[in-house]
Amino acid sequence: MSTTAAPRPEFRDREGAVEPDLVAAEAAAAAFLKALGMDHDSEHLRATPGRMARAWAEMLTPRPFNLTTFPNEEGYDELVLARGIPFRSICEHHLLPFTGHACVGYLPGERVLGLSKLARVVEHFACRPQTQERLTKQTADWLQAQLGAKAVGVVLKAEHSCMTLRGALATGSSTVTSTLLGTLRTDPSSRQEFLALAGF
Ligand SMILES: Nc1nc2c(ncn2[C@@H]2O[C@H](COP(=O)(O)OP(=O)(O)OP(=O)(O)O)[C@@H](O)[C@H]2O)c(=O)[nH]1
Ligand SMILES: [Zn+2]
């Protein structure tokens, strides 16, 4: 009996995005350090502009991944939640990192998503200058559009270094954001169940 493999399209939503120019980024990093009065001729700092360029390119370039879904043969109709997904992103206001954990869940329809993809989609949208609100909503909207899920919930809790290591110096503070779609938004008991399972 022949079986037909389920489609596994590679997810890239930034077709046509400009590849990082590491040579130009290194020169800009060197100029940046010089403008801040840093002597990058010292042995420790000599290679720093190149490291800066590669580090920022790494943090701002999403890794493509396969959208592996499976038929929901058992008709599983309860929430699927992945909790404690670590993520790091870059605040678009200061270009400083914010880091935390995500809880991503959905109520399956005809297909279920490979579990690791719940983490990969957060990482995907995190690899760009972001606000926490947008990252939360993009993750939820993507899941709903891709899966035809009956409900989607995303909660992020993060520490913004722009707020803790400088400026307000609000050490230890964290920011929580959530996007609930479908029945998680409209049905108070489903919403309550999701938030209880999410542990927020
Ligand atoms: N809503 C939202 N604001 C953010 C996020 N990341 C950083 N910010 C805020 O963006 C704002 C930028 O404010 P500005 O007044 O232009 O910048 P600033 O002078 O450096 O402000 P301070 O951080 O208060 O020193 C700050 O209040 C940051 O806390 C985010 O993900 N969401
Ligand atoms: Zn910031």
mmCIF file of C-alpha atoms and ligand atoms in Angstrom:
data_model
loop_
_atom_site.group_PDB
_atom_site.id
_atom_site.type_symbol
_atom_site.label_atom_id
_atom_site.label_comp_id
_atom_site.label_asym_id
_atom_site.label_seq_id
_atom_site.Cartn_x
_atom_site.Cartn_y
_atom_site.Cartn_z
ATOM 1 C CA MET A 1 0.000 0.000 0.000
ATOM 2 C CA SER A 2 1.436 3.368 -0.895
ATOM 3 C CA THR A 3 1.236 6.217 1.578
ATOM 4 C CA THR A 4 1.260 9.884 0.721
ATOM 5 C CA ALA A 5 3.538 12.000 2.888
ATOM 6 C CA ALA A 6 1.845 14.980 4.509
ATOM 7 C CA PRO A 7 3.093 18.271 3.075
ATOM 8 C CA ARG A 8 6.009 19.741 5.015
ATOM 9 C CA PRO A 9 6.460 23.238 3.614
ATOM 10 C CA GLU A 10 9.463 25.105 4.901
ATOM 11 C CA PHE A 11 8.424 28.178 6.821
ATOM 12 C CA ARG A 12 10.105 31.418 5.753
ATOM 13 C CA ASP A 13 7.990 34.524 5.941
ATOM 14 C CA ARG A 14 10.797 36.903 5.057
ATOM 15 C CA GLU A 15 11.350 35.976 1.430
ATOM 16 C CA GLY A 16 13.413 38.705 -0.191
ATOM 17 C CA ALA A 17 14.783 39.890 3.165
ATOM 18 C CA VAL A 18 18.285 41.293 2.762
ATOM 19 C CA GLU A 19 21.019 38.898 3.977
ATOM 20 C CA PRO A 20 23.196 40.453 6.679
ATOM 21 C CA ASP A 21 26.268 42.196 5.229
ATOM 22 C CA LEU A 22 28.806 41.172 7.860
ATOM 23 C CA VAL A 23 31.629 43.253 6.376
ATOM 24 C CA ALA A 24 29.549 46.447 6.497
ATOM 25 C CA ALA A 25 28.194 45.518 9.950
ATOM 26 C CA GLU A 26 31.748 45.010 11.280
ATOM 27 C CA ALA A 27 32.866 48.398 9.937
ATOM 28 C CA ALA A 28 29.799 50.033 11.494
ATOM 29 C CA ALA A 29 30.470 48.284 14.818
ATOM 30 C CA ALA A 30 34.066 49.550 14.766
ATOM 31 C CA ALA A 31 32.816 53.106 14.100
ATOM 32 C CA PHE A 32 30.238 52.721 16.864
ATOM 33 C CA LEU A 33 32.851 51.634 19.430
ATOM 34 C CA LYS A 34 35.170 54.439 18.342
ATOM 35 C CA ALA A 35 32.350 56.996 18.680
ATOM 36 C CA LEU A 36 31.784 55.751 22.228
ATOM 37 C CA GLY A 37 35.449 56.353 22.974
ATOM 38 C CA MET A 38 36.449 52.707 23.122
ATOM 39 C CA ASP A 39 39.951 51.715 22.103
ATOM 40 C CA HIS A 40 39.452 48.719 19.890
ATOM 41 C CA ASP A 41 43.184 48.487 19.235
ATOM 42 C CA SER A 42 43.651 46.670 22.531
ATOM 43 C CA GLU A 43 44.151 42.923 22.194
ATOM 44 C CA HIS A 44 40.841 42.168 23.926
ATOM 45 C CA LEU A 45 38.779 44.499 21.734
ATOM 46 C CA ARG A 46 40.560 43.997 18.410
ATOM 47 C CA ALA A 47 38.170 41.352 17.119
ATOM 48 C CA THR A 48 35.128 42.776 18.905
ATOM 49 C CA PRO A 49 33.560 44.603 15.922
ATOM 50 C CA GLY A 50 33.504 41.319 13.954
ATOM 51 C CA ARG A 51 32.080 39.438 16.925
ATOM 52 C CA MET A 52 29.422 42.122 17.362
ATOM 53 C CA ALA A 53 28.438 41.858 13.700
ATOM 54 C CA ARG A 54 28.160 38.067 13.846
ATOM 55 C CA ALA A 55 26.319 38.094 17.174
ATOM 56 C CA TRP A 56 23.684 40.584 16.016
ATOM 57 C CA ALA A 57 23.276 38.833 12.678
ATOM 58 C CA GLU A 58 22.737 35.558 14.538
ATOM 59 C CA MET A 59 20.114 37.054 16.841
ATOM 60 C CA LEU A 60 18.266 38.782 14.016
ATOM 61 C CA THR A 61 18.230 35.968 11.453
ATOM 62 C CA PRO A 62 15.450 33.415 11.880
ATOM 63 C CA ARG A 63 16.175 29.759 11.141
ATOM 64 C CA PRO A 64 13.740 28.210 8.662
ATOM 65 C CA PHE A 65 11.849 25.152 9.840
ATOM 66 C CA ASN A 66 9.456 22.540 8.519
ATOM 67 C CA LEU A 67 5.775 22.793 9.301
ATOM 68 C CA THR A 68 5.261 19.211 10.369
ATOM 69 C CA THR A 69 1.613 18.466 11.080
ATOM 70 C CA PHE A 70 -0.148 15.139 11.618
ATOM 71 C CA PRO A 71 -3.776 14.144 11.075
ATOM 72 C CA ASN A 72 -5.747 14.316 14.304
ATOM 73 C CA GLU A 73 -6.807 10.693 13.948
ATOM 74 C CA GLU A 74 -7.978 10.284 17.520
ATOM 75 C CA GLY A 75 -10.113 13.402 17.316
ATOM 76 C CA TYR A 76 -8.165 14.860 20.274
ATOM 77 C CA ASP A 77 -10.273 17.820 21.348
ATOM 78 C CA GLU A 78 -8.602 19.219 24.464
ATOM 79 C CA LEU A 79 -5.927 21.854 24.769
ATOM 80 C CA VAL A 80 -2.330 21.111 23.769
ATOM 81 C CA LEU A 81 0.080 23.367 25.664
ATOM 82 C CA ALA A 82 3.863 23.742 25.605
ATOM 83 C CA ARG A 83 5.007 25.628 28.695
ATOM 84 C CA GLY A 84 8.318 27.079 29.766
ATOM 85 C CA ILE A 85 9.602 27.643 26.223
ATOM 86 C CA PRO A 86 12.682 29.851 26.666
ATOM 87 C CA PHE A 87 13.063 32.668 24.172
ATOM 88 C CA ARG A 88 15.176 35.730 23.541
ATOM 89 C CA SER A 89 14.299 38.649 21.348
ATOM 90 C CA ILE A 90 15.511 42.158 20.659
ATOM 91 C CA CYS A 91 13.572 45.200 21.799
ATOM 92 C CA GLU A 92 13.119 47.434 18.785
ATOM 93 C CA HIS A 93 13.386 50.628 20.821
ATOM 94 C CA HIS A 94 16.903 50.147 22.208
ATOM 95 C CA LEU A 95 18.072 47.065 20.305
ATOM 96 C CA LEU A 96 18.706 45.388 23.652
ATOM 97 C CA PRO A 97 17.669 41.810 24.434
ATOM 98 C CA PHE A 98 14.553 40.776 26.277
ATOM 99 C CA THR A 99 14.421 37.206 27.541
ATOM 100 C CA GLY A 100 11.819 35.002 29.103
ATOM 101 C CA HIS A 101 9.492 32.066 28.716
ATOM 102 C CA ALA A 102 6.494 31.406 26.515
ATOM 103 C CA CYS A 103 3.461 29.222 26.944
ATOM 104 C CA VAL A 104 1.888 28.315 23.607
ATOM 105 C CA GLY A 105 -1.292 26.283 23.303
ATOM 106 C CA TYR A 106 -4.086 25.437 20.932
ATOM 107 C CA LEU A 107 -7.254 23.416 20.573
ATOM 108 C CA PRO A 108 -6.719 21.140 17.575
ATOM 109 C CA GLY A 109 -8.997 20.861 14.568
ATOM 110 C CA GLU A 110 -8.287 18.287 11.868
ATOM 111 C CA ARG A 111 -4.511 18.373 12.269
ATOM 112 C CA VAL A 112 -2.069 18.542 15.155
ATOM 113 C CA LEU A 113 1.283 20.301 14.956
ATOM 114 C CA GLY A 114 4.628 18.672 15.791
ATOM 115 C CA LEU A 115 5.229 19.836 19.369
ATOM 116 C CA SER A 116 8.679 21.303 18.760
ATOM 117 C CA LYS A 117 7.135 23.690 16.226
ATOM 118 C CA LEU A 118 5.403 25.513 19.091
ATOM 119 C CA ALA A 119 8.874 26.501 20.302
ATOM 120 C CA ARG A 120 10.246 27.104 16.808
ATOM 121 C CA VAL A 121 7.512 29.545 15.859
ATOM 122 C CA VAL A 122 8.243 31.674 18.940
ATOM 123 C CA GLU A 123 11.939 31.678 18.035
ATOM 124 C CA HIS A 124 11.119 32.511 14.445
ATOM 125 C CA PHE A 125 9.208 35.675 15.285
ATOM 126 C CA ALA A 126 11.653 36.540 18.097
ATOM 127 C CA CYS A 127 14.574 36.867 15.643
ATOM 128 C CA ARG A 128 13.812 40.419 14.595
ATOM 129 C CA PRO A 129 13.483 43.789 16.285
ATOM 130 C CA GLN A 130 10.316 43.303 18.294
ATOM 131 C CA THR A 131 7.916 44.474 20.908
ATOM 132 C CA GLN A 132 6.679 41.824 23.310
ATOM 133 C CA GLU A 133 3.071 42.566 22.363
ATOM 134 C CA ARG A 134 3.751 42.020 18.639
ATOM 135 C CA LEU A 135 5.751 38.835 19.252
ATOM 136 C CA THR A 136 2.838 37.437 21.279
ATOM 137 C CA LYS A 137 0.252 38.290 18.638
ATOM 138 C CA GLN A 138 2.318 37.173 15.631
ATOM 139 C CA THR A 139 2.878 33.770 17.240
ATOM 140 C CA ALA A 140 -0.843 33.317 17.972
ATOM 141 C CA ASP A 141 -2.013 34.578 14.566
ATOM 142 C CA TRP A 142 0.458 32.302 12.774
ATOM 143 C CA LEU A 143 -0.730 29.217 14.639
ATOM 144 C CA GLN A 144 -4.344 29.935 13.960
ATOM 145 C CA ALA A 145 -3.758 30.597 10.251
ATOM 146 C CA GLN A 146 -1.544 27.512 9.752
ATOM 147 C CA LEU A 147 -3.504 24.988 11.778
ATOM 148 C CA GLY A 148 -7.102 26.055 11.422
ATOM 149 C CA ALA A 149 -7.109 25.561 15.209
ATOM 150 C CA LYS A 150 -10.356 26.172 17.092
ATOM 151 C CA ALA A 151 -8.503 28.202 19.681
ATOM 152 C CA VAL A 152 -4.988 29.498 20.269
ATOM 153 C CA GLY A 153 -3.402 30.976 23.373
ATOM 154 C CA VAL A 154 0.030 32.514 23.781
ATOM 155 C CA VAL A 155 1.423 33.975 26.998
ATOM 156 C CA LEU A 156 4.903 35.486 27.247
ATOM 157 C CA LYS A 157 6.709 36.535 30.410
ATOM 158 C CA ALA A 158 9.939 38.396 29.841
ATOM 159 C CA GLU A 159 12.553 40.646 31.371
ATOM 160 C CA HIS A 160 13.523 43.623 29.225
ATOM 161 C CA SER A 161 17.156 44.542 29.731
ATOM 162 C CA CYS A 162 16.383 48.062 28.483
ATOM 163 C CA MET A 163 14.242 48.402 31.593
ATOM 164 C CA THR A 164 16.354 46.446 34.098
ATOM 165 C CA LEU A 165 20.003 47.161 33.177
ATOM 166 C CA ARG A 166 19.635 50.839 32.274
ATOM 167 C CA GLY A 167 17.017 53.586 32.309
ATOM 168 C CA ALA A 168 14.383 52.741 34.890
ATOM 169 C CA LEU A 169 16.770 50.128 36.441
ATOM 170 C CA ALA A 170 13.678 48.137 37.405
ATOM 171 C CA THR A 171 15.728 45.087 38.392
ATOM 172 C CA GLY A 172 13.660 41.914 38.716
ATOM 173 C CA SER A 173 10.625 43.321 36.931
ATOM 174 C CA SER A 174 8.938 41.255 34.265
ATOM 175 C CA THR A 175 6.303 41.889 31.630
ATOM 176 C CA VAL A 176 3.468 39.502 30.838
ATOM 177 C CA THR A 177 1.532 39.610 27.549
ATOM 178 C CA SER A 178 -1.140 37.315 26.167
ATOM 179 C CA THR A 179 -3.127 36.736 22.999
ATOM 180 C CA LEU A 180 -6.158 34.460 23.129
ATOM 181 C CA LEU A 181 -8.024 33.594 19.940
ATOM 182 C CA GLY A 182 -11.143 31.596 19.090
ATOM 183 C CA THR A 183 -12.998 29.899 21.936
ATOM 184 C CA LEU A 184 -10.225 30.810 24.390
ATOM 185 C CA ARG A 185 -11.225 34.404 23.823
ATOM 186 C CA THR A 186 -14.997 33.978 23.750
ATOM 187 C CA ASP A 187 -15.613 31.257 26.362
ATOM 188 C CA PRO A 188 -14.723 32.341 29.923
ATOM 189 C CA SER A 189 -14.323 28.779 31.256
ATOM 190 C CA SER A 190 -11.946 27.780 28.394
ATOM 191 C CA ARG A 191 -9.988 30.963 29.001
ATOM 192 C CA GLN A 192 -9.760 30.176 32.708
ATOM 193 C CA GLU A 193 -8.650 26.590 31.976
ATOM 194 C CA PHE A 194 -5.936 27.799 29.592
ATOM 195 C CA LEU A 195 -4.583 30.380 32.026
ATOM 196 C CA ALA A 196 -4.595 27.819 34.863
ATOM 197 C CA LEU A 197 -2.709 25.268 32.719
ATOM 198 C CA ALA A 198 -0.335 27.993 31.555
ATOM 199 C CA GLY A 199 0.487 28.674 35.205
ATOM 200 C CA PHE A 200 0.179 32.438 34.968
HETATM 201 N N1 LIG B 1 5.112 48.500 24.808
HETATM 202 C C1 LIG B 1 6.399 48.123 24.781
HETATM 203 N N2 LIG B 1 7.337 49.011 25.139
HETATM 204 C C2 LIG B 1 8.616 48.585 25.131
HETATM 205 C C3 LIG B 1 9.003 47.289 24.772
HETATM 206 N N3 LIG B 1 10.353 47.208 24.880
HETATM 207 C C4 LIG B 1 10.765 48.409 25.294
HETATM 208 N N4 LIG B 1 9.726 49.271 25.453
HETATM 209 C C5 LIG B 1 9.657 50.650 25.893
HETATM 210 O O1 LIG B 1 9.896 51.579 24.854
HETATM 211 C C6 LIG B 1 9.979 52.857 25.483
HETATM 212 C C7 LIG B 1 10.876 53.783 24.702
HETATM 213 O O2 LIG B 1 10.743 55.027 25.363
HETATM 214 P P1 LIG B 1 11.643 56.337 25.109
HETATM 215 O O3 LIG B 1 11.185 57.371 26.087
HETATM 216 O O4 LIG B 1 11.607 56.674 23.659
HETATM 217 O O5 LIG B 1 13.087 55.792 25.427
HETATM 218 P P2 LIG B 1 14.024 56.078 26.676
HETATM 219 O O6 LIG B 1 14.260 57.568 26.829
HETATM 220 O O7 LIG B 1 15.248 55.242 26.534
HETATM 221 O O8 LIG B 1 13.096 55.575 27.864
HETATM 222 P P3 LIG B 1 13.513 54.880 29.249
HETATM 223 O O9 LIG B 1 13.631 53.413 28.962
HETATM 224 O O10 LIG B 1 12.344 55.185 30.148
HETATM 225 O O11 LIG B 1 14.793 55.480 29.717
HETATM 226 C C8 LIG B 1 10.435 52.576 26.900
HETATM 227 O O12 LIG B 1 9.372 52.925 27.782
HETATM 228 C C9 LIG B 1 10.659 51.057 26.919
HETATM 229 O O13 LIG B 1 10.410 50.462 28.186
HETATM 230 C C10 LIG B 1 7.980 46.385 24.392
HETATM 231 O O14 LIG B 1 8.212 45.217 24.046
HETATM 232 N N5 LIG B 1 6.701 46.842 24.422
HETATM 233 ZN ZN ZN B 2 14.067 48.618 24.923
#
